[in-house]
Coordinates of C-alpha atoms in Angstrom, one line a residue:
Chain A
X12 CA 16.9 -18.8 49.0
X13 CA 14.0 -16.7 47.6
X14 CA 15.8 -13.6 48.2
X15 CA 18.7 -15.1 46.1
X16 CA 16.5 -15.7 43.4
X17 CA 14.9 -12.5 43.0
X18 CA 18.3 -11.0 43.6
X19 CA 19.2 -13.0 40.5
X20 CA 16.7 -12.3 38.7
X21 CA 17.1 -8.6 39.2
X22 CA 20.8 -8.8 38.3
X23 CA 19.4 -10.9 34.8
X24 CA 16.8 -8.1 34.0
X25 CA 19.6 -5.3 34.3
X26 CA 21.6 -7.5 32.7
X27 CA 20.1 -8.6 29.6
X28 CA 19.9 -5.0 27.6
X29 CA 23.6 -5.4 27.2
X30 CA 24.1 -9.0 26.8
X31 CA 21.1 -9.2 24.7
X32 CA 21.5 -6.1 22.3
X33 CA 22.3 -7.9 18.5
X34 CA 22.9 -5.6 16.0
X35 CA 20.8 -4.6 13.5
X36 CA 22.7 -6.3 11.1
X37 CA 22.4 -10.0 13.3
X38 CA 18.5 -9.3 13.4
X39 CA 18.8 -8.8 10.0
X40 CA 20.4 -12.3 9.3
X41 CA 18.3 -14.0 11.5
X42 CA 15.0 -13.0 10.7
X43 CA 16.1 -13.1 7.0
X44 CA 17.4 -16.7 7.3
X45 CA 14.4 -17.7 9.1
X46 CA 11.9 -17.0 6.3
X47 CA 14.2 -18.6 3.8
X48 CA 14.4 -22.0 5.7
X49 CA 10.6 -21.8 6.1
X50 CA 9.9 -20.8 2.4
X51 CA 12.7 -22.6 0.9
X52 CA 11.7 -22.5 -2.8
X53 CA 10.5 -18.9 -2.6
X54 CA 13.4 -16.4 -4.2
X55 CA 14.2 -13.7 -1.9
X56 CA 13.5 -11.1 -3.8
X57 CA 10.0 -12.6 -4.3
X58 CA 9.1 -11.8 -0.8
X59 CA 8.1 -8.2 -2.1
X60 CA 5.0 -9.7 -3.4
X61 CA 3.5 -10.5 0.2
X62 CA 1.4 -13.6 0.8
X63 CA 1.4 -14.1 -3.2
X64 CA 4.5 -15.2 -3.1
X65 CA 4.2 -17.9 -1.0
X66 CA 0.7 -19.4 -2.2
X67 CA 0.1 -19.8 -5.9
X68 CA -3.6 -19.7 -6.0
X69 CA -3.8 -16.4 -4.5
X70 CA -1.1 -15.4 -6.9
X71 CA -3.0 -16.1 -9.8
X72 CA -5.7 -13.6 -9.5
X73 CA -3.3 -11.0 -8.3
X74 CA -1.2 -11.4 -11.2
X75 CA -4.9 -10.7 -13.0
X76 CA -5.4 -7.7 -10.9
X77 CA -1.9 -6.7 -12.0
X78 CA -2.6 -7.1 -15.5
X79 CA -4.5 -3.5 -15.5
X80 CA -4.2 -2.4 -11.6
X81 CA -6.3 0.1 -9.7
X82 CA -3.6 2.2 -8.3
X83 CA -2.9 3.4 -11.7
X84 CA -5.3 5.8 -11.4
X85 CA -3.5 6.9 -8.3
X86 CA 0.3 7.1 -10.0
X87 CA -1.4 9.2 -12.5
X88 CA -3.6 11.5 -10.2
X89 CA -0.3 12.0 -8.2
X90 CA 2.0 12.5 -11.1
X91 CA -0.6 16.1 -11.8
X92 CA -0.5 16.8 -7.8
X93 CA 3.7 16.2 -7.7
X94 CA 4.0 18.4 -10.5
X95 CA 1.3 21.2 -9.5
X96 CA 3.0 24.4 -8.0
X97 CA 2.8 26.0 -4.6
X98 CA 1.3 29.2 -4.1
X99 CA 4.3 30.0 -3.4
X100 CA 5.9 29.0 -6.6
X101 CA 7.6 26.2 -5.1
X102 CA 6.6 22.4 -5.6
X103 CA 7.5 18.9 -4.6
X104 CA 10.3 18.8 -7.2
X105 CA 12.2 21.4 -4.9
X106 CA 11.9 19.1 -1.6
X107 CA 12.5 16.0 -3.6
X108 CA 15.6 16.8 -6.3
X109 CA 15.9 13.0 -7.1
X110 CA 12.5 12.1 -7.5
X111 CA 12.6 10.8 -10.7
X112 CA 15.5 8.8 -9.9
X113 CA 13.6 7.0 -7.1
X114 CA 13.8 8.0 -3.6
X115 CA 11.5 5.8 -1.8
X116 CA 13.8 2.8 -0.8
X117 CA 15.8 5.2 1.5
X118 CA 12.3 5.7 3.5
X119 CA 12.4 5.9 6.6
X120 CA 15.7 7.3 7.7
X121 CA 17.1 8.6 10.5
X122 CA 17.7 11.9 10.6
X123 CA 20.8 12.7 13.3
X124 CA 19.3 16.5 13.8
X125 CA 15.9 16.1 14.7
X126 CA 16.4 13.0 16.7
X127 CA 13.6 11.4 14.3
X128 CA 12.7 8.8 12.1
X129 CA 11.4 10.8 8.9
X130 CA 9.1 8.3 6.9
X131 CA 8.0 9.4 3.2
X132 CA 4.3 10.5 4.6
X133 CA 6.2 12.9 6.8
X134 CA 8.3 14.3 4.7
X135 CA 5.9 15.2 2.1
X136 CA 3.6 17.1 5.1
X137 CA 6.8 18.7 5.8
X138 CA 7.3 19.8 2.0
X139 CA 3.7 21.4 2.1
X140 CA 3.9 23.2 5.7
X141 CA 7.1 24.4 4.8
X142 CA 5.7 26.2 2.2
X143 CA 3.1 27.2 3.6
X144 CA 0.1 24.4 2.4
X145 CA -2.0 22.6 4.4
X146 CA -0.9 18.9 5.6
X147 CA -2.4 16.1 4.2
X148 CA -4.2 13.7 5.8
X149 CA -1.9 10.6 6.9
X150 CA -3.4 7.9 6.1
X151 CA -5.6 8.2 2.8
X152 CA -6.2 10.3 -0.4
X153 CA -3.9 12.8 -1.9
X154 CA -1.1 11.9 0.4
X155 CA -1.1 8.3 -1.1
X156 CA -1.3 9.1 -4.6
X157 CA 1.6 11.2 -4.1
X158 CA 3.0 8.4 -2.7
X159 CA 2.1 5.9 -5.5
X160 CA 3.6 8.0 -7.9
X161 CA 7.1 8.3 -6.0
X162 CA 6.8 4.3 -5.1
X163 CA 6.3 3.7 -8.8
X164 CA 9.6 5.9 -10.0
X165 CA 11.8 4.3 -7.3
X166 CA 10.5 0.3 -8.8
X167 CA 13.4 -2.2 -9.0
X168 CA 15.4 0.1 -6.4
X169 CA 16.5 -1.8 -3.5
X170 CA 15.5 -0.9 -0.3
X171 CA 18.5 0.9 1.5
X172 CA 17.4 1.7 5.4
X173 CA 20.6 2.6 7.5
X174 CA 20.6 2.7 11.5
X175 CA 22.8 5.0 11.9
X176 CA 25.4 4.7 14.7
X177 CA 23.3 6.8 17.3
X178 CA 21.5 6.2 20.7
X179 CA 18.6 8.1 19.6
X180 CA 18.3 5.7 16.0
X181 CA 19.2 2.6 18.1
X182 CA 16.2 3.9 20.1
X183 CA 14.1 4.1 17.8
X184 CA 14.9 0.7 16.1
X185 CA 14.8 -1.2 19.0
X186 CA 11.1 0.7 19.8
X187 CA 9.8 -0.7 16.7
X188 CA 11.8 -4.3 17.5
X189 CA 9.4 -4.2 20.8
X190 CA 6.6 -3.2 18.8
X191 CA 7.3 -6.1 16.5
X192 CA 7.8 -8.7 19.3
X193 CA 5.2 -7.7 21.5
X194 CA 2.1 -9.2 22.7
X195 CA -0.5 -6.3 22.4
X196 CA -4.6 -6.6 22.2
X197 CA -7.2 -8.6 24.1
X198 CA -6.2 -11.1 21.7
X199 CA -2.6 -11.0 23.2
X200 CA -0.8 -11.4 19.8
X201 CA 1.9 -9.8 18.1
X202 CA 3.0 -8.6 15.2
X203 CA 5.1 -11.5 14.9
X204 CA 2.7 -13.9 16.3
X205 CA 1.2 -13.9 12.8
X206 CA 3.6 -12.7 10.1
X207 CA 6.7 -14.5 11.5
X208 CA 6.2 -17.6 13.2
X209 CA 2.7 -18.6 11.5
X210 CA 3.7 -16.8 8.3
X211 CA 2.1 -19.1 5.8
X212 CA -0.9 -20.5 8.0
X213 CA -4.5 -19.9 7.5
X214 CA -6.2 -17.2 9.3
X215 CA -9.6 -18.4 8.7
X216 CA -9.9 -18.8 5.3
X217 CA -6.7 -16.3 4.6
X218 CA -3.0 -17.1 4.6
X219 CA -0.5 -14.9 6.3
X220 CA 1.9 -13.1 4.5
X221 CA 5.2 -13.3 5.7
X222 CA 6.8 -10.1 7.4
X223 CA 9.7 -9.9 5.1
X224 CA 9.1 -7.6 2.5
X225 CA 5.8 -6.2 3.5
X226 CA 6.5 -2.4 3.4
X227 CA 8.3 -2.7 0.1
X228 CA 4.9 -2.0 -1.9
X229 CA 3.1 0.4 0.2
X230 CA 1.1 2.7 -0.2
X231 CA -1.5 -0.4 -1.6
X232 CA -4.8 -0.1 -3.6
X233 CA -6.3 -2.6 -1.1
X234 CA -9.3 -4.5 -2.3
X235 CA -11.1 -4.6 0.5
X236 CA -10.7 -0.6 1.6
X237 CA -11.5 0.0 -2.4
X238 CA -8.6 2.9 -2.6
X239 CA -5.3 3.8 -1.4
X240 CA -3.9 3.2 1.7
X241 CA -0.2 4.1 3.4
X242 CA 1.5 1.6 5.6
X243 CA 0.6 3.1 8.8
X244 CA -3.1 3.0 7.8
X245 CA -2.4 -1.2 7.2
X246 CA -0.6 -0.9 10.9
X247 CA -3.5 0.9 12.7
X248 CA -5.6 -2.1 10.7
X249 CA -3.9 -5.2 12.0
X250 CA -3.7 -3.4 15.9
X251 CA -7.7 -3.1 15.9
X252 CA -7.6 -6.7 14.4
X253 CA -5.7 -8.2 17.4
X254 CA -8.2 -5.5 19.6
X255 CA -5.4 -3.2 20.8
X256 CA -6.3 0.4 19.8
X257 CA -4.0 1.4 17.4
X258 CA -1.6 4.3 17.9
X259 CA -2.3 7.1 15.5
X260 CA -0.7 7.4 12.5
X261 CA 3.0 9.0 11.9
X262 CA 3.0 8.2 15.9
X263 CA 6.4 7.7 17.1
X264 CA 5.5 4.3 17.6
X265 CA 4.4 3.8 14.0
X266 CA 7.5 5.7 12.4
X267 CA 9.7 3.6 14.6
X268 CA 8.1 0.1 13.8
X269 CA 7.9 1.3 10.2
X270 CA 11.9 2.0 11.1
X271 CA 12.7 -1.3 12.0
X272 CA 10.2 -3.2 9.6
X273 CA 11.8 -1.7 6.5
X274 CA 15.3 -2.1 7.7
X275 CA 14.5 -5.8 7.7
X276 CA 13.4 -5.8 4.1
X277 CA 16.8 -4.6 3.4
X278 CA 18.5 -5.8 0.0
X279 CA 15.0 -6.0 -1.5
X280 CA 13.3 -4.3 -4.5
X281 CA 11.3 -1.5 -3.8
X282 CA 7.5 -3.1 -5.7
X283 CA 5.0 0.2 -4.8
X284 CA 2.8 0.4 -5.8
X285 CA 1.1 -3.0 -5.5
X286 CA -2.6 -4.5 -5.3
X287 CA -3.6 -6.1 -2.2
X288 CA -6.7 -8.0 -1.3
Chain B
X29 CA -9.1 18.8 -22.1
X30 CA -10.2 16.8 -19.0
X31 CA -8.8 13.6 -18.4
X32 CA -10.9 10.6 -19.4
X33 CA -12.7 8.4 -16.5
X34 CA -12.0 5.6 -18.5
X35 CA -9.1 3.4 -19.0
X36 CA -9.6 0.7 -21.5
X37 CA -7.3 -2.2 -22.8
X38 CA -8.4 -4.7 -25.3
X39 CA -6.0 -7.5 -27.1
X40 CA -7.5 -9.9 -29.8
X41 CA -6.3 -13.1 -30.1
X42 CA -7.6 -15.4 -32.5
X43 CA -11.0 -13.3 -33.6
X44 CA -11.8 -13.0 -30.2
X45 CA -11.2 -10.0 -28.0
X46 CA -10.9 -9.4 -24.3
X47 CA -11.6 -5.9 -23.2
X48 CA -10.4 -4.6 -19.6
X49 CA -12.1 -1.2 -18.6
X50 CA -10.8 0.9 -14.6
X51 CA -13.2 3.6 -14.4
X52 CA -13.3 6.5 -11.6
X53 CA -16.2 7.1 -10.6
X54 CA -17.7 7.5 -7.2
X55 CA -20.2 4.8 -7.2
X56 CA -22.3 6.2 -4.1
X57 CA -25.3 3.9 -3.3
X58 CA -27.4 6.7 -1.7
X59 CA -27.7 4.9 1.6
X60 CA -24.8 6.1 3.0
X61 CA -24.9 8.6 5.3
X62 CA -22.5 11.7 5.9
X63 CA -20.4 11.3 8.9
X64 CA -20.4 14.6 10.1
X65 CA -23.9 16.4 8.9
X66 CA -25.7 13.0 9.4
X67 CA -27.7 13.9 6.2
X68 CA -27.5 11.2 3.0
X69 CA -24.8 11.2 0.5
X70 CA -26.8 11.6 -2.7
X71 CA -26.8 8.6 -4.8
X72 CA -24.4 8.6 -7.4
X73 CA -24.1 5.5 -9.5
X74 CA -23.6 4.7 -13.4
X75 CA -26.4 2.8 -14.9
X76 CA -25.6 1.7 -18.0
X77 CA -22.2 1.0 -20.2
X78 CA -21.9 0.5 -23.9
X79 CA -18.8 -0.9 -25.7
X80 CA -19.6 -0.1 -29.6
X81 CA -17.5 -1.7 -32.3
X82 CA -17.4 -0.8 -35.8
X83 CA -21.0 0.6 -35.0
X84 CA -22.1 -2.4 -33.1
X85 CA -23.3 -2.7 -29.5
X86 CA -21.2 -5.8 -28.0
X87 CA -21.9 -5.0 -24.7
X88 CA -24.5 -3.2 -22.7
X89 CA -24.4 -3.3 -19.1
X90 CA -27.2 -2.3 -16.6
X91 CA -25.8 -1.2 -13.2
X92 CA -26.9 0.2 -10.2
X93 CA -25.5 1.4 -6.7
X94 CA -24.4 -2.2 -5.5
X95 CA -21.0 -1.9 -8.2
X96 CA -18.0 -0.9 -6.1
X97 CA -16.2 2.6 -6.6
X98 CA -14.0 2.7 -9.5
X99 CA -15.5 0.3 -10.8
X100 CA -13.6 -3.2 -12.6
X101 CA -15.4 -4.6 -15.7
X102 CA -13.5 -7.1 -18.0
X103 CA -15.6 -8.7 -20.6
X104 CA -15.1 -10.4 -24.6
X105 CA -16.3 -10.4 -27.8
X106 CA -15.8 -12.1 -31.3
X107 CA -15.6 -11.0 -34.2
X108 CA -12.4 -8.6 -34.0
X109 CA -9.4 -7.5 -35.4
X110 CA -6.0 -5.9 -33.9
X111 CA -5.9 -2.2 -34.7
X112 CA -9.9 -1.8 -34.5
X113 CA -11.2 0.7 -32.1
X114 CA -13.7 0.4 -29.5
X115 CA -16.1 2.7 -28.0
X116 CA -16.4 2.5 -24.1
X117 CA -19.2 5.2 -22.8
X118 CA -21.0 5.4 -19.2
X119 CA -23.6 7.4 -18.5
X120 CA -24.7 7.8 -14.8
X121 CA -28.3 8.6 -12.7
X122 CA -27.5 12.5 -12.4
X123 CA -27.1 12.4 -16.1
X124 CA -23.5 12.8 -16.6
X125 CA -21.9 10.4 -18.8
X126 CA -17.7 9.7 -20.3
X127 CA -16.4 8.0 -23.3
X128 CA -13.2 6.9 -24.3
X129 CA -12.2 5.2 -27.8
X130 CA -9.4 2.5 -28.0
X131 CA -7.4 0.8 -30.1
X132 CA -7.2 -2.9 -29.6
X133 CA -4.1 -4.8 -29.9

């Protein structure tokens, strides 16, 4: 009998990749239509706006913060790097022709070539080793004002992530999925532990924001870090939180959980820069 | 000429004005320490700001190293009029010191 079971249960764990594997697109409903039944008088779109748009006295003193933000020294500071030449004449205009049109809601793709996911941090490191400049650093400074000032000319785009039909971009999605789902840390949470099914309990005295729509307004002038930050900085963050060491930033685990986090914030309004506590 | 380390933005509303200042500066409290060298980060703090108006002090604010970096400071006066400018000016412990002029709206 016990030799049936396990037999079973061998057959279900082979099994259950195929039967289980939704679409994108069905993960997608689902986890949309599961933040709108919990947050029923919240517009979607709202969800951009993090925990503030789910609890109102938060929201009123970030709308104050909003009023004159702190990442505006960062869009400006990154506007004069953007437009600053190479030494080799070149400049960010040449690796990014529709800057000014807004390019930051198609970040991250998948690009079919390399076999990679290619966030906006990357491809601006690639811009500058291409031509011969240093890399920035990934997770603070110059790299996030250059961010903040491409965030802030792609405002009011929506966000546009495509999974291409491709076992390496399935891969990757379904990476970050794990990621997403996972129980990781001493703490044994997940990712979802806290911004899914307690999205909207207290943490202490904080509230959690719901998942949906976090990565639209990264990077973040974050209160508490008193400058910029980029989304895997946030992500190495909430690992340590849960006491998992977190995977370094740009990692492939990062760049894939980025992958699958943004495509769930499809159909929204890319809001980066933004203020955060 | 070099960019301004202060941003200022003052509306008046019924004689009464509220002025919101974002300045860069490093704010370092001197007890930090380096890292890498293990040596001190010299303190580096602003110690006073001044708003004039029409040749008036209407605020004057003592500071030290405890103010965050880029520092936040909101703060109102009477007394005002839209289209009057204001005078924002720091002036920090190595001597340094920034000002900017506004107009208020």
């Amino acid at each position: 009998m016990k030799k049936i079971a396990t037999a079973l249960s061998v057959m279900l764990i082979a099994a259950t990749p195929f039967a289980a594997q939704a679409t994108p697109d069905d993960d997608l409903k689902a986890f949309r239509s599961y933040y709108t039944n919990k947050f029923p008088d919240v517009p979607v779109n709202d969800f951009v706006n993090g925990v503030y748009s789910i609890d109102a006295a938060s929201r009123e003193q970030w709308e104050a913060f909003e009023e004159f933000p702190s990442y505006e020294i960062a869009i400006e500071n990154g506007e004069e790097k953007f437009n600053k030449k190479f030494a080799n004449g070149k400049g960010y205009a040449d690796c990014f022709p529709n800057y000014k049109k807004g390019i930051k809601q198609n970040y991250p793709y998948f690009d079919t070539d390399s076999g990679q996911v290619v966030t906006m941090e990357s491809a601006i490191n690639k811009c500058r080793t291409d031509n011969g400049e240093k890399a920035l650093g990934w997770k603070k400074g110059e790299i996030t004002e250059i961010g903040a000032y491409l965030a802030s000319l792609s405002r009011g785009q929506t966000i546009n992530v495509k999974v291409p039909n491709d076992a390496k971009a399935m891969a990757a999605y379904n990476r970050g999925k794990k990621h997403f789902y996972a129980k990781r840390g001493q703490l044994n949470m997940s990712c979802a532990d806290c911004h899914y099914y307690y999205s909207g309990s207290k943490i202490r005295a904080d509230i959690l924001s719901p998942a949906l729509g976090h990565p639209s307004g990264f990077p973040v002038y974050r209160n508490k870090w008193a400058g910029m930050g980029t989304l895997h900085r946030r992500y190495g963050g909430c690992n340590k939180q849960v006491r998992a060491k977190p995977f370094k930033a740009q990692s492939d685990e990062y760049k894939a959980l980025e992958y699958f986090h943004t495509y769930m914030s499809n159909g929204l309004e890319v809001n980066g820069p933004s203020q955060r506590k | 000429m070099a960019k301004s380390s202060i941003k200022v933005r003052a509306k008046v509303k019924s004689g009464e004005a509220k002025v919101k200042c974002l300045i860069s500066h490093p704010m370092e409290t001197g007890l930090r320490k380096d890292k890498k060298t293990g040596k001190f980060i010299p303190a580096h703090f602003i110690q006073e700001v001044v708003c004039e108006h029409g040749g008036k002090t209407v605020m004057n604010a003592q500071w030290g190293g405890t103010i965050s970096k880029n520092p936040f400071l909101s703060f109102a006066f009477t007394d005002a009029k839209a289209g009057d400018t204001i005078k924002v000016s720091w002036v920090d412990n190595t001597g340094k010191s920034d000002s900017t002029e506004a107009k208020m709206k």
